[in-house]
Structures are given as C-alpha cells and as structure tokens.
Tab-separated table of C-alpha atoms and ligand atoms in Angstrom:
chain	number	residue	atom	x	y	z
A	10	MET	CA	29.390	35.475	90.887
A	11	GLU	CA	32.627	36.919	89.482
A	12	ASN	CA	34.643	34.808	91.890
A	13	ALA	CA	32.718	31.626	91.066
A	14	PHE	CA	33.049	32.411	87.373
A	15	SER	CA	36.825	32.852	87.529
A	16	ILE	CA	37.195	29.637	89.529
A	17	LEU	CA	35.129	27.722	86.963
A	18	LYS	CA	37.194	29.275	84.157
A	19	GLN	CA	40.357	27.967	85.821
A	20	TRP	CA	38.837	24.516	86.407
A	21	VAL	CA	37.879	24.302	82.738
A	22	GLN	CA	41.393	25.292	81.674
A	23	GLU	CA	42.878	22.544	83.879
A	24	SER	CA	40.374	19.829	82.897
A	25	ARG	CA	40.858	17.018	80.384
A	26	ARG	CA	37.819	14.904	81.246
A	27	ILE	CA	34.912	17.306	81.616
A	28	VAL	CA	31.493	15.679	81.695
A	29	PHE	CA	28.440	17.840	81.121
A	30	PHE	CA	25.055	16.768	82.498
A	31	GLY	CA	22.171	18.902	81.273
A	32	GLY	CA	18.461	19.330	80.767
A	33	ALA	CA	15.837	21.463	79.087
A	34	GLY	CA	17.403	24.692	80.368
A	35	VAL	CA	20.251	24.152	77.885
A	36	SER	CA	17.800	24.524	74.965
A	37	THR	CA	15.643	27.435	76.167
A	38	GLU	CA	18.098	29.888	74.559
A	39	SER	CA	17.363	28.047	71.306
A	40	GLY	CA	13.674	28.857	71.719
A	41	ILE	CA	12.570	25.505	73.163
A	42	PRO	CA	10.568	25.960	76.395
A	43	ASP	CA	11.587	23.871	79.356
A	44	PHE	CA	9.129	21.892	81.488
A	45	ARG	CA	8.991	23.282	85.028
A	46	SER	CA	9.785	26.985	84.733
A	47	THR	CA	6.781	29.267	85.008
A	48	ASP	CA	6.631	29.507	81.194
A	49	GLY	CA	7.465	25.807	80.858
A	50	LEU	CA	5.429	23.106	79.178
A	51	TYR	CA	4.027	21.698	82.394
A	52	HIS	CA	2.491	25.029	83.385
A	53	GLN	CA	0.485	25.390	80.184
A	54	GLN	CA	-3.191	24.393	80.315
A	55	TYR	CA	-4.348	21.226	78.501
A	56	ASP	CA	-7.427	19.027	78.808
A	57	ASP	CA	-5.038	16.471	80.395
A	58	PRO	CA	-1.893	17.129	82.462
A	59	PRO	CA	1.135	17.084	80.058
A	60	GLU	CA	3.018	14.694	82.359
A	61	GLU	CA	0.086	12.289	82.007
A	62	ILE	CA	-0.026	12.633	78.215
A	63	LEU	CA	3.713	11.881	78.048
A	64	SER	CA	3.258	8.518	79.767
A	65	HIS	CA	3.376	4.996	78.373
A	66	SER	CA	-0.151	4.125	79.520
A	67	PHE	CA	-1.632	7.291	77.946
A	68	PHE	CA	0.253	6.545	74.707
A	69	LEU	CA	-1.343	3.076	74.571
A	70	ARG	CA	-4.797	4.218	75.700
A	71	ARG	CA	-5.170	7.412	73.618
A	72	PRO	CA	-2.557	7.446	70.821
A	73	GLU	CA	-4.507	10.052	68.787
A	74	ASP	CA	-4.382	12.546	71.676
A	75	PHE	CA	-0.765	11.655	72.401
A	76	PHE	CA	0.369	12.455	68.848
A	77	ARG	CA	-1.714	15.643	68.713
A	78	PHE	CA	0.140	16.909	71.819
A	79	TYR	CA	3.496	15.493	70.680
A	80	ARG	CA	3.417	17.187	67.236
A	81	ALA	CA	2.207	20.472	68.740
A	82	LYS	CA	4.453	20.697	71.773
A	83	MET	CA	7.426	18.356	71.551
A	84	LEU	CA	8.853	19.037	68.090
A	85	PHE	CA	11.034	22.134	67.526
A	86	LEU	CA	12.746	21.160	64.284
A	87	ASP	CA	13.704	24.745	63.367
A	88	ALA	CA	15.588	25.252	66.645
A	89	LYS	CA	19.311	25.860	66.274
A	90	PRO	CA	22.150	25.074	68.693
A	91	ASN	CA	22.981	27.983	71.029
A	92	ALA	CA	26.260	29.083	72.633
A	93	ALA	CA	26.009	26.371	75.300
A	94	HIS	CA	25.765	23.543	72.750
A	95	LYS	CA	28.572	25.088	70.679
A	96	LYS	CA	30.994	25.544	73.578
A	97	LEU	CA	30.531	21.927	74.734
A	98	ALA	CA	31.200	20.700	71.186
A	99	GLN	CA	34.317	22.899	71.061
A	100	TRP	CA	35.627	21.455	74.351
A	101	GLU	CA	35.122	17.940	72.950
A	102	ARG	CA	37.096	18.847	69.811
A	103	GLU	CA	39.857	20.283	72.022
A	104	GLY	CA	40.025	17.002	73.968
A	105	LYS	CA	38.784	18.646	77.156
A	106	LEU	CA	35.306	17.072	77.357
A	107	SER	CA	34.647	13.329	77.371
A	108	ALA	CA	30.832	13.227	77.228
A	109	VAL	CA	27.635	15.216	77.162
A	110	ILE	CA	24.878	13.495	79.128
A	111	THR	CA	21.548	15.055	78.281
A	112	GLN	CA	17.916	14.634	79.283
A	113	ASN	CA	16.921	16.534	76.145
A	114	ILE	CA	15.414	14.866	73.091
A	115	ASP	CA	16.012	17.697	70.586
A	116	GLY	CA	19.327	16.547	69.055
A	117	LEU	CA	20.847	20.040	69.382
A	118	HIS	CA	24.095	18.823	70.962
A	119	GLN	CA	24.797	16.672	67.887
A	120	ALA	CA	23.683	19.512	65.608
A	121	ALA	CA	26.351	21.672	67.284
A	122	GLY	CA	28.988	19.020	66.525
A	123	SER	CA	29.130	17.040	69.776
A	124	GLU	CA	29.857	13.374	69.055
A	125	ARG	CA	29.777	11.659	72.444
A	126	VAL	CA	26.231	12.468	73.495
A	127	LEU	CA	24.404	10.162	75.889
A	128	GLU	CA	20.669	10.807	75.417
A	129	LEU	CA	19.102	9.497	78.621
A	130	HIS	CA	15.548	10.226	77.432
A	131	GLY	CA	16.042	9.377	73.750
A	132	SER	CA	15.504	11.585	70.715
A	133	VAL	CA	12.621	12.825	68.563
A	134	LEU	CA	14.863	12.189	65.544
A	135	ARG	CA	14.582	8.420	65.929
A	136	ASN	CA	11.238	6.600	65.552
A	137	HIS	CA	10.502	2.881	65.164
A	138	CYS	CA	7.532	0.709	64.252
A	139	MET	CA	6.286	-1.081	67.372
A	140	ASN	CA	5.430	-4.122	65.276
A	141	CYS	CA	8.330	-4.728	62.861
A	142	GLY	CA	10.947	-2.318	64.277
A	143	LYS	CA	11.444	-0.407	61.027
A	144	PHE	CA	13.198	2.982	61.487
A	145	TYR	CA	11.424	6.223	60.566
A	146	ASP	CA	12.819	9.753	60.670
A	147	VAL	CA	11.052	12.643	62.389
A	148	GLN	CA	9.585	13.901	59.095
A	149	SER	CA	7.487	10.717	58.948
A	150	ILE	CA	5.840	11.900	62.169
A	151	VAL	CA	5.479	15.525	61.012
A	152	ARG	CA	4.031	14.625	57.615
A	153	SER	CA	1.549	12.036	58.898
A	154	GLN	CA	-1.889	12.721	60.384
A	155	GLY	CA	-3.256	11.154	63.536
A	156	VAL	CA	-1.475	7.991	64.651
A	157	PRO	CA	1.554	7.405	62.347
A	158	ARG	CA	1.500	3.928	60.822
A	159	CYS	CA	4.284	1.783	59.394
A	160	ASP	CA	3.976	0.063	55.976
A	161	CYS	CA	3.240	-3.097	57.984
A	162	GLY	CA	0.379	-1.368	59.812
A	163	GLY	CA	2.137	-1.045	63.162
A	164	ILE	CA	2.226	2.220	65.154
A	165	ILE	CA	5.421	4.272	64.690
A	166	LYS	CA	6.621	5.228	68.181
A	167	PRO	CA	9.164	8.016	68.858
A	168	ASP	CA	12.347	6.819	70.623
A	169	VAL	CA	11.553	9.124	73.526
A	170	VAL	CA	11.443	7.755	77.074
A	171	LEU	CA	7.904	8.315	78.341
A	172	TYR	CA	6.908	8.288	81.977
A	173	GLU	CA	6.503	4.692	83.204
A	174	GLU	CA	9.225	3.573	80.752
A	175	GLY	CA	12.755	2.580	81.713
A	176	LEU	CA	15.938	4.234	80.475
A	177	ASP	CA	18.285	2.415	78.107
A	178	THR	CA	20.631	0.387	80.333
A	179	GLN	CA	23.651	0.741	78.027
A	180	THR	CA	23.267	4.530	77.947
A	181	LEU	CA	22.925	4.599	81.729
A	182	ARG	CA	26.006	2.417	82.138
A	183	GLU	CA	28.070	4.685	79.885
A	184	ALA	CA	26.831	7.767	81.717
A	185	VAL	CA	27.866	6.316	85.090
A	186	GLU	CA	31.257	5.375	83.660
A	187	ALA	CA	31.839	8.870	82.257
A	188	ILE	CA	30.818	10.576	85.499
A	189	THR	CA	33.002	8.375	87.703
A	190	GLN	CA	35.988	9.235	85.445
A	191	ALA	CA	35.236	12.973	85.225
A	192	ASP	CA	37.745	15.510	86.569
A	193	LEU	CA	35.067	18.197	86.340
A	194	LEU	CA	31.326	17.480	86.406
A	195	LEU	CA	29.421	20.441	85.011
A	196	VAL	CA	25.666	20.286	85.613
A	197	GLY	CA	23.435	22.838	83.952
A	198	GLY	CA	19.964	23.761	82.788
A	199	THR	CA	18.165	21.126	84.774
A	200	SER	CA	15.880	21.143	87.811
A	201	LEU	CA	17.236	17.702	88.776
A	202	ALA	CA	13.633	16.730	89.517
A	203	VAL	CA	13.410	13.486	87.552
A	204	TYR	CA	15.007	10.154	88.464
A	205	PRO	CA	16.925	8.048	87.657
A	206	ALA	CA	18.564	10.806	85.533
A	207	ALA	CA	19.094	13.190	88.452
A	208	GLY	CA	20.592	10.394	90.541
A	209	LEU	CA	23.517	10.068	88.136
A	210	VAL	CA	25.173	13.078	89.731
A	211	ASP	CA	25.736	10.981	92.871
A	212	TYR	CA	28.317	8.905	90.983
A	213	TYR	CA	30.680	11.869	90.919
A	214	THR	CA	33.150	11.602	93.798
A	215	GLY	CA	35.528	14.419	92.865
A	216	SER	CA	35.636	17.916	94.343
A	217	ARG	CA	34.884	19.875	91.172
A	218	LEU	CA	31.125	19.688	90.811
A	219	ALA	CA	29.913	22.936	89.231
A	220	LEU	CA	26.267	23.876	88.727
A	221	ILE	CA	25.005	26.497	86.272
A	222	ASN	CA	21.268	27.032	86.562
A	223	ARG	CA	18.835	29.920	86.397
A	224	ASP	CA	16.849	28.725	89.431
A	225	ALA	CA	17.820	26.909	92.630
A	226	THR	CA	18.102	23.112	92.519
A	227	PRO	CA	18.370	20.339	95.131
A	228	LEU	CA	22.058	20.072	94.212
A	229	ASP	CA	22.963	23.636	95.216
A	230	GLN	CA	24.111	22.631	98.709
A	231	ARG	CA	26.256	19.758	97.440
A	232	ALA	CA	27.882	21.499	94.495
A	233	ASN	CA	31.418	22.832	94.936
A	234	LEU	CA	30.496	25.828	92.767
A	235	VAL	CA	27.098	27.345	91.905
A	236	LEU	CA	26.606	29.923	89.169
A	237	ARG	CA	23.129	31.428	88.874
A	238	GLY	CA	22.338	32.592	85.337
A	239	LYS	CA	21.770	31.724	81.688
A	240	ILE	CA	23.937	28.790	80.704
A	241	GLY	CA	24.429	29.904	77.087
A	242	GLU	CA	25.692	33.302	78.190
A	243	ILE	CA	27.941	31.847	80.897
A	244	LEU	CA	29.500	29.079	78.777
A	245	ALA	CA	30.092	31.554	75.947
A	246	GLN	CA	32.424	33.505	78.283
A	247	LEU	CA	34.375	30.483	79.545
B	28	LIG	N1	20.088	28.876	81.628
B	28	LIG	C1	20.219	28.197	82.788
B	28	LIG	N2	19.206	27.513	83.367
B	28	LIG	C2	18.015	27.541	82.727
B	28	LIG	C3	17.799	28.236	81.512
B	28	LIG	C4	18.908	28.922	80.968
B	28	LIG	N3	18.808	29.609	79.819
B	28	LIG	N4	16.495	28.047	81.135
B	28	LIG	C5	15.926	27.285	82.093
B	28	LIG	N5	16.830	26.983	83.037
B	28	LIG	C6	16.674	26.107	84.189
B	28	LIG	C7	15.400	26.322	84.976
B	28	LIG	O1	15.649	27.205	86.041
B	28	LIG	C8	15.102	24.904	85.489
B	28	LIG	O2	15.676	24.697	86.768
B	28	LIG	O3	16.616	24.806	83.666
B	28	LIG	C9	15.813	23.982	84.493
B	28	LIG	C10	14.853	23.205	83.615
B	28	LIG	O4	14.194	22.279	84.443
B	28	LIG	P1	13.017	21.373	83.847
B	28	LIG	O5	12.074	22.240	83.091
B	28	LIG	O6	12.516	20.535	84.976
B	28	LIG	O7	13.739	20.450	82.759
B	28	LIG	P2	14.604	19.157	83.042
B	28	LIG	O8	15.397	19.298	84.299
B	28	LIG	O9	15.355	18.874	81.803
B	28	LIG	O10	13.468	18.027	83.240
B	28	LIG	C11	13.928	16.697	83.330
B	28	LIG	O11	11.658	15.945	83.147
B	28	LIG	O12	9.580	15.889	82.157
B	28	LIG	C12	10.805	15.306	82.205
B	28	LIG	O13	11.650	14.064	80.429
B	28	LIG	C13	11.469	15.369	80.868
B	28	LIG	O14	13.835	15.406	80.426
B	28	LIG	C14	12.801	16.039	81.160
B	28	LIG	C15	12.963	15.792	82.643
C-alpha cells in the first residue's frame, strides 16, 4: 500500500490533466450510504426492491410510492463535502484536474468548489415540471406532500437518471472527451457495476489508471495502480 501510495503521489504531482471518475463511495464519508455495500441502500428491506422503485416505469405507475421512497432515502441535504471532494476541488483550482465525472446526484463536488463536474446520473438539486418544463429547486420536493405538482398541474420530476432512462448525451460526450485527454485517470468510490457509466473507463488509453476503492472492483486487474481504503482519507494525504 505504501508503495502504491507513493507512486500515486508522484503521478499526481506530475499531472496537469487529472480526471476523476467516482461514485457513491465518495460520499459515504459525508454520511450518505452507498448502494451495494452491505450497509448500502440496496440491502435495506422495502416492500419493493429499491432498484425497481428507482425506475422510470415505477415512477409512472406508482408516483406516490416513488416520492415516499425518494424523500426518505435519496435526499441528504445536510451532508457536507468531505476530504475527497475538497482535494479534487483544490486540484482543479491548482490547474491539475480537468474534470470530475460523477455518478452521484448529491451536488457535493460543487459544494466543495469543483466547477467542471459532469453529473452522469443528474442531480437532486434540479427538478422540472414534466408538462411545462418549469424549474423547481429541491426544497419544492422536500416541502411538498405526495406527488409534487407544478403550478400548471404537471408532475415535478427530479433531474435524476432513473433505471430505464438514458444518460444525457452531451454530458456523456464531454466525459469521453475528458477521459481520452487525461494524463491520469483516477477512479474511486464506485463498484463499476452500472453501465454505460462504468464503460467510460474504457476510453482511457494511457498507462496511469489508478483505482481507490474500499472493496474489489472489476477494474482491479486492468488498473495500473490499486489502493484499497477510504478515499477521503487517502486523497487527504496526497
Ligand atoms: N472509500 C472508498 N470506497 C468506498 C467508500 C469509501 N469511503 N465507501 C464505499 N466505497 C466503495 C464500496 O466498496 C463500493 O465498491 O464504493 C463503492 C460504491 O459502489 P455502489 O454502492 O455500487 O455505488 P456506485 O458505484 O456509485 O453505483 C453506481 O448505481 O444504482 C445506481 O445510479 C446508482 O449511481 C449509482 C450507480
């Protein structure tokens, strides 16, 4: 571990176009549970499987139940950025990092000061009426009961990519562009279980692909460097 850490430290010092690709494991040190760890959201018991509730067809079929789950389990508005978010924002300010590509919807990278954040799965902070397109902030969802309605009567839908929905093509395009230009691709806090997000890593053709994750991932064999541990703690020391 010490050896891998010192190599990563050197790579970071030499890099000018770091790209970070992360997932829910980046926010667990901010108190937001991830999905697939043993204490993750998908291992908690519900009357319906969480991955089914978070799907487009469930949203349309049972919006009341969707929003009950969403308000209870998907909003962590008191969460604060942790050392991982802060270090990435610092590297961007120093001109070392060109983009954060995240699967998270919590807005913590921006809260830490990151500006170039590509949110592959959207954000709970942005919500729009499905009928007239009017924007609503997250408080409109928190303060409302049941299915949140726009002034025009339409349903207010969070800008979060649900299962069965596609990712924003412009965001995907920018993520591919950033990764192909990266001199160091740092992947962390993600099980790399969900596509097309996980497939983005394949666009990196360099030889400095570093992985920081608490558990093993399918990328471990392909990565040039693997650090096993808590990403906030590790980035704080880099
Ligand atoms: N430090 C490092 N790694 C961590 C930490 C931590 N503090 N906490 C958790 N992890 C790791 C876990 O070991 C796990 O491999 O982060 C990973 C989180 O994996 P998932 O829970 O699957 O989250 P993620 O990869 O972001 O899921 C991708 O799945 O359900 C969809 O849309 C949802 O964006 C999500 C996508």
